[in-house]
mmCIF file of C-alpha atoms and ligand atoms in Angstrom:
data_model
loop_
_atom_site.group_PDB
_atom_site.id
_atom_site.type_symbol
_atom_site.label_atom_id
_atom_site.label_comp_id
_atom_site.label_asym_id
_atom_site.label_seq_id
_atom_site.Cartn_x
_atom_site.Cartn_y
_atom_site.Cartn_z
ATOM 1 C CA UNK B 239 -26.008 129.736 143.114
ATOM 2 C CA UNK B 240 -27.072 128.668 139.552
ATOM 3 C CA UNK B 241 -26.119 130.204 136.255
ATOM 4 C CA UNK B 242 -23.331 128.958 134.132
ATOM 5 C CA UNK B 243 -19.813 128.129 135.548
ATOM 6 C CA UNK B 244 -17.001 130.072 133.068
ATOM 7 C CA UNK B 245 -14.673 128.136 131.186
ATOM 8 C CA UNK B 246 -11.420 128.090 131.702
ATOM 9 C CA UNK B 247 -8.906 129.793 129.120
ATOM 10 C CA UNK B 248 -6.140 127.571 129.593
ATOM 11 C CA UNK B 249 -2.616 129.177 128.092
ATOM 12 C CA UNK B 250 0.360 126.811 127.645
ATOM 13 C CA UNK B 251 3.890 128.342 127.455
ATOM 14 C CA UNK B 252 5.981 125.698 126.166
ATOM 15 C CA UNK B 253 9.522 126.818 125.890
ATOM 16 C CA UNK B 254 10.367 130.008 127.840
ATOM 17 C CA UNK B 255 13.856 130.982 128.224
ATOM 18 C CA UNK B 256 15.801 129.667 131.164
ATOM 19 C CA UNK B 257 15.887 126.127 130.605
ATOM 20 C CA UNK B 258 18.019 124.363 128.427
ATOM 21 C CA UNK B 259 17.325 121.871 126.030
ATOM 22 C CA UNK B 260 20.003 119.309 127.348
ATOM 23 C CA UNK B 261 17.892 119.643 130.581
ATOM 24 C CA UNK B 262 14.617 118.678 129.075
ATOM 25 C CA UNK B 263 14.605 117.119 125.684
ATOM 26 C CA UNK B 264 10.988 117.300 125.481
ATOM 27 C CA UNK B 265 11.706 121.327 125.257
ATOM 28 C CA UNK B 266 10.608 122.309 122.003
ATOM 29 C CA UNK B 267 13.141 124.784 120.831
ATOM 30 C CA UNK B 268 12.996 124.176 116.792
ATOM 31 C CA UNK B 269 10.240 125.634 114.444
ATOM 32 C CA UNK B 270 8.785 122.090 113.560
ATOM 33 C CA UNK B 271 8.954 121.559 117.618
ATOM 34 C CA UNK B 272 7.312 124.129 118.372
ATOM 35 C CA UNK B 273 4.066 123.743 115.323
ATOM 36 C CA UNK B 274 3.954 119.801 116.895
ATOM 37 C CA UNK B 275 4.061 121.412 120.293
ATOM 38 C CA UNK B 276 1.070 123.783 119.709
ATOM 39 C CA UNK B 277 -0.960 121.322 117.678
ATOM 40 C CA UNK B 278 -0.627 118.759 120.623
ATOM 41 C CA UNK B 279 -1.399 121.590 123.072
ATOM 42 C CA UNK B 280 -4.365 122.983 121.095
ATOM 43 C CA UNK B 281 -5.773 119.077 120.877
ATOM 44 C CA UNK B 282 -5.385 119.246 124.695
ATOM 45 C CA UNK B 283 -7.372 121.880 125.872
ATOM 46 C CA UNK B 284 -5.410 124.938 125.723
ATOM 47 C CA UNK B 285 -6.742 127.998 123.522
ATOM 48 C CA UNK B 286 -3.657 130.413 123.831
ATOM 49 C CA UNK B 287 -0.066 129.895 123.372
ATOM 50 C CA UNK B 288 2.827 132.359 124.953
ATOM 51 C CA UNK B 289 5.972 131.589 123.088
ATOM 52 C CA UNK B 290 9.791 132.370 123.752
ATOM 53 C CA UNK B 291 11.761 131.481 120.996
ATOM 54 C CA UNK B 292 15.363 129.728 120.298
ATOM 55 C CA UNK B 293 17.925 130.156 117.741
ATOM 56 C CA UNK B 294 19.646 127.341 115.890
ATOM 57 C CA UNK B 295 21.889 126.455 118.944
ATOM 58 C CA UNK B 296 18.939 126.085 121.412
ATOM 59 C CA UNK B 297 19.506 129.293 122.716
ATOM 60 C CA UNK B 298 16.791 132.244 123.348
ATOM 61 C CA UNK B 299 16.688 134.819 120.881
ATOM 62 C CA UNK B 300 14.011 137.651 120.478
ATOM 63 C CA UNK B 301 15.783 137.832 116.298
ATOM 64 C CA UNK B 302 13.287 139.531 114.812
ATOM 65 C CA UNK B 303 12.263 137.433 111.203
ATOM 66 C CA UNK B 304 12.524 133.885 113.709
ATOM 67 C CA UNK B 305 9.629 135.800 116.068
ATOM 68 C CA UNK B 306 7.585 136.913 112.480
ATOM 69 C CA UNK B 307 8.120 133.010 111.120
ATOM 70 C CA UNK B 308 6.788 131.272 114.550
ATOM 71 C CA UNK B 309 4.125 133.254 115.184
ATOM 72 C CA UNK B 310 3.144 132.409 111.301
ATOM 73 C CA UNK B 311 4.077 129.154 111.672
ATOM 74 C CA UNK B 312 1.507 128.664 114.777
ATOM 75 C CA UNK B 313 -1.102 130.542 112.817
ATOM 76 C CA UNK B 314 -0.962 128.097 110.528
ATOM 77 C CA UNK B 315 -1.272 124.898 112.017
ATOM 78 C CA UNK B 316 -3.206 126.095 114.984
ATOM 79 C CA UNK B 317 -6.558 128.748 115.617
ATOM 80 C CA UNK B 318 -4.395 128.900 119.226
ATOM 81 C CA UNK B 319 -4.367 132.681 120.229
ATOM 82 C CA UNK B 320 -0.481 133.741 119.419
ATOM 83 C CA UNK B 321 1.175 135.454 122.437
ATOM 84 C CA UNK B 322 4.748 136.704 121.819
ATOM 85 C CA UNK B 323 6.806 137.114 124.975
ATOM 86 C CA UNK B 324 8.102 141.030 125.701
ATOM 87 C CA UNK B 325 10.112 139.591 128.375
ATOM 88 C CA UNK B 326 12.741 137.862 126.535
ATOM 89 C CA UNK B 327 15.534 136.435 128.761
ATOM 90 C CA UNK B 328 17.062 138.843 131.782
ATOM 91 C CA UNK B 329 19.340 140.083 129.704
ATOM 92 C CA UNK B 330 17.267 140.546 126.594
ATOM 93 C CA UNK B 331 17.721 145.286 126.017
ATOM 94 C CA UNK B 332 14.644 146.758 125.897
ATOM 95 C CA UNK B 333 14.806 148.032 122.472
ATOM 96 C CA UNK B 334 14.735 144.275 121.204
ATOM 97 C CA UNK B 335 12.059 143.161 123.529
ATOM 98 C CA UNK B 336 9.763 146.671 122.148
ATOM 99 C CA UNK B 337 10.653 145.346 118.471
ATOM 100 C CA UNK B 338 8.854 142.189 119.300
ATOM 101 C CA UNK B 339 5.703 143.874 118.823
ATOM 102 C CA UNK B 340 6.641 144.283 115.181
ATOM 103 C CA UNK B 341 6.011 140.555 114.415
ATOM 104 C CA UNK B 342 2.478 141.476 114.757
ATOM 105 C CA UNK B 343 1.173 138.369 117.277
ATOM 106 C CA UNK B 344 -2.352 138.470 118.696
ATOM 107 C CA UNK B 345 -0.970 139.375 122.400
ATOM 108 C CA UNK B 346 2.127 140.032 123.621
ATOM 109 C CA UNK B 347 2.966 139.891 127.527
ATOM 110 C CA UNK B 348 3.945 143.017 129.359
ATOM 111 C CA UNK B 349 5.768 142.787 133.008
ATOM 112 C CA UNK B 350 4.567 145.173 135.252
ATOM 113 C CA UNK B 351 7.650 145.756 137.578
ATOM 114 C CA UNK B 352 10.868 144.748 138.282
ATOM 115 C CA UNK B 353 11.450 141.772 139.999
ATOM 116 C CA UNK B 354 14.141 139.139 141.382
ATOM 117 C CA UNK B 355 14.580 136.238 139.229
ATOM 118 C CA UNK B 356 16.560 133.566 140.945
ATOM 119 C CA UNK B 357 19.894 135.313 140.843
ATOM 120 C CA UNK B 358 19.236 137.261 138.343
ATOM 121 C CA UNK B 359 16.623 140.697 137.992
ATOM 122 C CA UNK B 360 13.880 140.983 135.769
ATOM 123 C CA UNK B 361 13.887 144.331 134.741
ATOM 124 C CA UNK B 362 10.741 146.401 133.878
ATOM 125 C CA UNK B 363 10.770 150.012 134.833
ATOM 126 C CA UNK B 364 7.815 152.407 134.400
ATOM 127 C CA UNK B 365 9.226 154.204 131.020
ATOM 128 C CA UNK B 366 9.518 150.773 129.462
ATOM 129 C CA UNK B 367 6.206 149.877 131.061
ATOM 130 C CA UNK B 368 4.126 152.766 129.651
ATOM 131 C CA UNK B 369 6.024 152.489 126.323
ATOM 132 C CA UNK B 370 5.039 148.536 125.880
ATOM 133 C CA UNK B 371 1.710 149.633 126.631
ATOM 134 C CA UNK B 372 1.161 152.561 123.801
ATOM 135 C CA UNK B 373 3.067 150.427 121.559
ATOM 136 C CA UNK B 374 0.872 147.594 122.064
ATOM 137 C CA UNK B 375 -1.815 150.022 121.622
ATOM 138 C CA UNK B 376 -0.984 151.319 118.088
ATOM 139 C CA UNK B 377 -0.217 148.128 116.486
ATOM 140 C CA UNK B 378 -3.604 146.793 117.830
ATOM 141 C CA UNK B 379 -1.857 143.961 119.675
ATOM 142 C CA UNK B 380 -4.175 142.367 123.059
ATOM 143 C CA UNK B 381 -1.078 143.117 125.916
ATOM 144 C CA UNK B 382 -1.473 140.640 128.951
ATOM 145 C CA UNK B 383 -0.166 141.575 132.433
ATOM 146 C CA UNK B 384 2.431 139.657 133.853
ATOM 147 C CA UNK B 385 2.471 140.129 137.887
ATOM 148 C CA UNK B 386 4.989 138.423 139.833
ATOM 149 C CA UNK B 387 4.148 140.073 142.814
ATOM 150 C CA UNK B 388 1.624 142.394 144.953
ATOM 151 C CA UNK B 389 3.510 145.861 143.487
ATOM 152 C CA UNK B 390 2.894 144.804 139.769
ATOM 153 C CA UNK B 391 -0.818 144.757 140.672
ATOM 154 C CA UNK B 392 -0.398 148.763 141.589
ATOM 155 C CA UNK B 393 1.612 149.281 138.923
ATOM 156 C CA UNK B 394 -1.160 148.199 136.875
ATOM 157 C CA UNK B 395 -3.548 150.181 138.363
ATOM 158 C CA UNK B 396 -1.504 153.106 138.225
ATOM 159 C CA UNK B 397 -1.069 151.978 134.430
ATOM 160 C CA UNK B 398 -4.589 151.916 133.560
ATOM 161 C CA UNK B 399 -4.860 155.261 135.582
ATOM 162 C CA UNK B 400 -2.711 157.139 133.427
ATOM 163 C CA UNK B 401 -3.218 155.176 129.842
ATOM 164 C CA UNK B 402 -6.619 154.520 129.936
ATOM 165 C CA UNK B 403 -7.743 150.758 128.747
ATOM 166 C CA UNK B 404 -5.134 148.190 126.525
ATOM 167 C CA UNK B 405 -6.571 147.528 122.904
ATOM 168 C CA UNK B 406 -9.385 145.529 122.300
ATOM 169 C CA UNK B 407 -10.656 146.715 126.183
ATOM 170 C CA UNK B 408 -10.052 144.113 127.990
ATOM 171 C CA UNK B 409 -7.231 143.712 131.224
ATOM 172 C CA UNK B 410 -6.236 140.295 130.991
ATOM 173 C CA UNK B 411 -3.533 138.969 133.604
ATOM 174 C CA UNK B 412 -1.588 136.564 134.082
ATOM 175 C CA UNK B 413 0.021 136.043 138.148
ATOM 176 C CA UNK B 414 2.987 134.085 137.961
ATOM 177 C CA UNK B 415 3.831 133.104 141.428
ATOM 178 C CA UNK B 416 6.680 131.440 143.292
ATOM 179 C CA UNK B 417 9.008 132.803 141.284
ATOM 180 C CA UNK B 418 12.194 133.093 143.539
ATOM 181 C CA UNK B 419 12.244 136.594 144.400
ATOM 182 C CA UNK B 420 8.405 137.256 143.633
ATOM 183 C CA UNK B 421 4.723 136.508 145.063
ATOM 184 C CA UNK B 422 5.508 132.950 146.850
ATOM 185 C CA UNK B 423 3.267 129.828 145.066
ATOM 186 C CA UNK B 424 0.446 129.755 147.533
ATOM 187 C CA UNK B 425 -3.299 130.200 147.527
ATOM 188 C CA UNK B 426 -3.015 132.843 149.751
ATOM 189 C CA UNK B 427 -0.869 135.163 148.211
ATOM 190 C CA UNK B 428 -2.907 134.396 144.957
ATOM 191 C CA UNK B 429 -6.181 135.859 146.634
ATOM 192 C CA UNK B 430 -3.952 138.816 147.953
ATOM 193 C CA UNK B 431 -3.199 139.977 144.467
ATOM 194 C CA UNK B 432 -6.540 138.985 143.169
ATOM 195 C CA UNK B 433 -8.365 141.323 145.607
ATOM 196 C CA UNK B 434 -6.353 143.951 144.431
ATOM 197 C CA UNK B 435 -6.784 143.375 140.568
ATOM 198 C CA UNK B 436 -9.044 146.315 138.448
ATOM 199 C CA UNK B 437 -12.691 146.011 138.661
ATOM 200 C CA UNK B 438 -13.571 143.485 135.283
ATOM 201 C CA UNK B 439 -10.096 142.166 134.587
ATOM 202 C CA UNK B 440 -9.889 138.511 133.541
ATOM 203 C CA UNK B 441 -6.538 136.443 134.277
ATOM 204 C CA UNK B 442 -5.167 133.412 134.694
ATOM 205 C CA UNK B 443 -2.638 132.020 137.102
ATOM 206 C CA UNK B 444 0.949 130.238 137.143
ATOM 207 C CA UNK B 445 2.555 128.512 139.797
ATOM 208 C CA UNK B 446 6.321 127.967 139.071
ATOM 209 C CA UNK B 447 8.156 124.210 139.698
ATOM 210 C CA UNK B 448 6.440 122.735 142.605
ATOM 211 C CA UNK B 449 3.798 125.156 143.343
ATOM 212 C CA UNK B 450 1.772 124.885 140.253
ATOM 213 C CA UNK B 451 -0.763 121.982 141.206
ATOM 214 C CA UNK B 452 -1.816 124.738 144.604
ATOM 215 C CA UNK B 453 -1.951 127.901 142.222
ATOM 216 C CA UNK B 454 -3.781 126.074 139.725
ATOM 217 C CA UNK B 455 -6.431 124.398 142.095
ATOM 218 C CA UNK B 456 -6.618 127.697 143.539
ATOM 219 C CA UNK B 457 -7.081 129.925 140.299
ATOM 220 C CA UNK B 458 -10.162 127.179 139.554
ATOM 221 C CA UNK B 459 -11.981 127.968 142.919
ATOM 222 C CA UNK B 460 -11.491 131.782 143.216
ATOM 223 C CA UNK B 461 -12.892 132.268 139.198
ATOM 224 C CA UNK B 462 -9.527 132.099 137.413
ATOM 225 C CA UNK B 463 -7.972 130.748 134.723
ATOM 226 C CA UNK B 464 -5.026 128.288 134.233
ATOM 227 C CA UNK B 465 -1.597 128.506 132.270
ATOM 228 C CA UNK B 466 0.806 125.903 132.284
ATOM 229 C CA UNK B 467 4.170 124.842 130.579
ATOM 230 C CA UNK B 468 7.501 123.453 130.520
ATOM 231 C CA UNK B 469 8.623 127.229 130.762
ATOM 232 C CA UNK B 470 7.307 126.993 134.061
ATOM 233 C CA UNK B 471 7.105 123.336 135.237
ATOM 234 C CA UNK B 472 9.950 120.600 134.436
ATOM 235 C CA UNK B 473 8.305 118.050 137.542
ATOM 236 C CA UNK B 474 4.885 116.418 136.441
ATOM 237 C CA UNK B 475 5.268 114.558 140.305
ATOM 238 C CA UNK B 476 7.884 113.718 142.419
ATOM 239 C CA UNK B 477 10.983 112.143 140.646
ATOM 240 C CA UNK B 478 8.953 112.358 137.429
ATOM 241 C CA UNK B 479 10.277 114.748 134.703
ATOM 242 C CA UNK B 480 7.546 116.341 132.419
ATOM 243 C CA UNK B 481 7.122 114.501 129.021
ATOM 244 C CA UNK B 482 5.960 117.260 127.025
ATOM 245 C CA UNK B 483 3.449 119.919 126.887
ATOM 246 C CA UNK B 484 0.939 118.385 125.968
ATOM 247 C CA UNK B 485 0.448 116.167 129.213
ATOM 248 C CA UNK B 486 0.470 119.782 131.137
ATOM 249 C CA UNK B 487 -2.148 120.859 129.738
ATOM 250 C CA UNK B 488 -4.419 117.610 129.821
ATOM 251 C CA UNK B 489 -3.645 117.823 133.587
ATOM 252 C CA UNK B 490 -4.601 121.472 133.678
ATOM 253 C CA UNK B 491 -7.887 120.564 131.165
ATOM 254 C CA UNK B 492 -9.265 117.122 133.258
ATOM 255 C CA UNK B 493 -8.919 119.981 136.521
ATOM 256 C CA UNK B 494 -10.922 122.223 134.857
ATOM 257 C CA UNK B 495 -13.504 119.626 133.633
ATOM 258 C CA UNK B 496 -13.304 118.693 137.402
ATOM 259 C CA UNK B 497 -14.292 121.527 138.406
ATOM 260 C CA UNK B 498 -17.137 122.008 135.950
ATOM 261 C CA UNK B 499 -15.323 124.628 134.387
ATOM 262 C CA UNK B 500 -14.382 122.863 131.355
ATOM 263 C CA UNK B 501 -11.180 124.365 128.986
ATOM 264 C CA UNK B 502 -12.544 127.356 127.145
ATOM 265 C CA UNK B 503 -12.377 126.770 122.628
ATOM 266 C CA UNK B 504 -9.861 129.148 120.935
ATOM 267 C CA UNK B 505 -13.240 130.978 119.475
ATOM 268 C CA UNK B 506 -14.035 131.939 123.178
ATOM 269 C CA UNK B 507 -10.747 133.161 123.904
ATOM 270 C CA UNK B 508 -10.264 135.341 121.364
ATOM 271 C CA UNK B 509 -14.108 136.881 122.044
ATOM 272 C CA UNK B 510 -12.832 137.349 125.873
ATOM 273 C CA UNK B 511 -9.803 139.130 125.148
ATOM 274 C CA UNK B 512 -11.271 140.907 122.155
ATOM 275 C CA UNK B 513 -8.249 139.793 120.024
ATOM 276 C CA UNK B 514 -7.942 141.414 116.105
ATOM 277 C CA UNK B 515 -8.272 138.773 113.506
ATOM 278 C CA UNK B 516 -5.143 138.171 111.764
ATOM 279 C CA UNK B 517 -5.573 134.915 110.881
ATOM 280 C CA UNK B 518 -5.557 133.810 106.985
ATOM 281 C CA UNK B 519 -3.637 136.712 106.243
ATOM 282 C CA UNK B 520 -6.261 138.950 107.226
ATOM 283 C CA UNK B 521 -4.049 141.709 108.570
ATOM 284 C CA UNK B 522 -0.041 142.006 108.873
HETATM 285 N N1 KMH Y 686 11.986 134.901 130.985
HETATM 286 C C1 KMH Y 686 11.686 135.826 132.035
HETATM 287 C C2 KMH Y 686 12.886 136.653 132.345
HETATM 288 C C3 KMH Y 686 7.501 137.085 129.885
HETATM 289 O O1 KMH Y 686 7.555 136.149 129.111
HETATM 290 O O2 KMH Y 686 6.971 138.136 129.584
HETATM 291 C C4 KMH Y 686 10.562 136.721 131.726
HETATM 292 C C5 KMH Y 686 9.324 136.093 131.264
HETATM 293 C C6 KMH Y 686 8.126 136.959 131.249
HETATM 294 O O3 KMH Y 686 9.254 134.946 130.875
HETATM 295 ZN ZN1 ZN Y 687 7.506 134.013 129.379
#
């Protein structure tokens, strides 16, 4: 043994899509929610921020000059790594979740299959795949890879195959498991898609509702990293709804510490994932 443990990049996504505010009120959903949201997060541990946004009624939108304001908003009042969501809602077209990209964020996520989603589908085929990708690619935009399940790690692979490596070099993933429909929340199917992942990628895992304390203790042990959220998680514990944010991630950051893999700074994040600098107006 010996050598220095890794730190761990956590990545909070605070809002996502599917829930609604009236469900959660500590959902951020407005701008200045969202800036107090990422400044908690940021003083919590976390280093990158995936964000879904919501239009003046609280509902997900993927409107194009809201996406451009929050991720300059974030950038801002945070040095948190700005992730824009490709996914959108289910039934988010493609064209709007491609013009995304055009907001210019540091990352953006990028499904690599279709999947189940509850009762709905989650659609991703391989033209919009590949076309996320070389988009991603010319704008100089870090894509992470968002595997529900053990076919989105082939499709990956099959990905990299045929498009050669994302910008900045680095495959960065993200598992999201226990989704109903995908991968179910458990260590083992987290080590069945990790055995399976390219040679050098980096990624971090999600467990959805109740199975994120197992896929996060899990991620910690096999070399992973952690994201959490109130996109993903609305239960801190049993018969205890999740405050905010904020206390996600200090969970997620005292594990970490735990495990003598203490939460990685934003500087280190953006070195691992090789992100461009467009902070301070450098670029876009
Ligand atoms: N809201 C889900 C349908 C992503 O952000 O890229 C898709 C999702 C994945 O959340
Ligand atoms: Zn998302």
């Amino acid at each position: 043994m010996g050598g220095v443990a890794t730190p761990t990049l956590i990545t909070v996504a605070p809002t996502g899509a599917e829930t609604a505010k009236a469900d959660a009120p500590g959902l951020p959903v407005t701008l200045d929610e969202l800036v107090e949201a990422a400044k908690a997060c940021e003083a919590s541990g976390a280093a990158l921020i995936h964000l879904h946004i919501r239009d003046a009624q609280a509902r997900p939108t993927l409107e194009p000059g809201l996406l451009a304001a929050s991720v300059a908003a974030v950038r801002e009042a945070t040095d948190l790594v700005v992730q824009l969501s490709t996914g959108g809602a289910v039934t988010d077209p493609y064209d709007a979740r491609l013009a995304v990209l055009d907001a210019l964020p540091d990352s953006c996520s990028l499904t690599c299959g279709t999947v189940n989603f509850g009762p709905d589908v989650f659609m991703n085929p391989w033209g919009f795949i590949v076309e996320l990708f070389r988009r991603s690619h010319q704008l100089e935009i870090v894509p992470e890879f968002e595997l529900f399940d053990l076919g989105h790690v082939a499709t990956l692979r099959r990905l990299l195959e045929s498009e050669g490596l994302p910008f900045g070099g680095q495959i960065h993933c993200d598992l999201v498991l226990g989704v109903p429909g995908g991968a179910p929340g458990t260590a083992e199917s987290l080590l069945a898609m990790v055995a399976m992942l390219p040679q050098g990628a980096s990624w971090s895992a999600t467990g959805v509702g109740r199975t994120t304390l197992p896929v996060a203790l899990a991620a910690l042990s096999s070399g992973g990293h952690l994201r959490v959220g109130m996109e993903d998680t609305l239960t801190f514990s049993p018969g205890r709804p999740v405050r905010d944010n904020a206390e996600l991630v200090a969970r997620a950051a005292s594990l970490a510490t735990l495990a003598l893999r203490p939460p990685m700074t934003t500087g280190e994040a953006r070195a691992l994932l090789n992100v461009k600098d467009r902070r301070n107006g450098a670029d876009g």
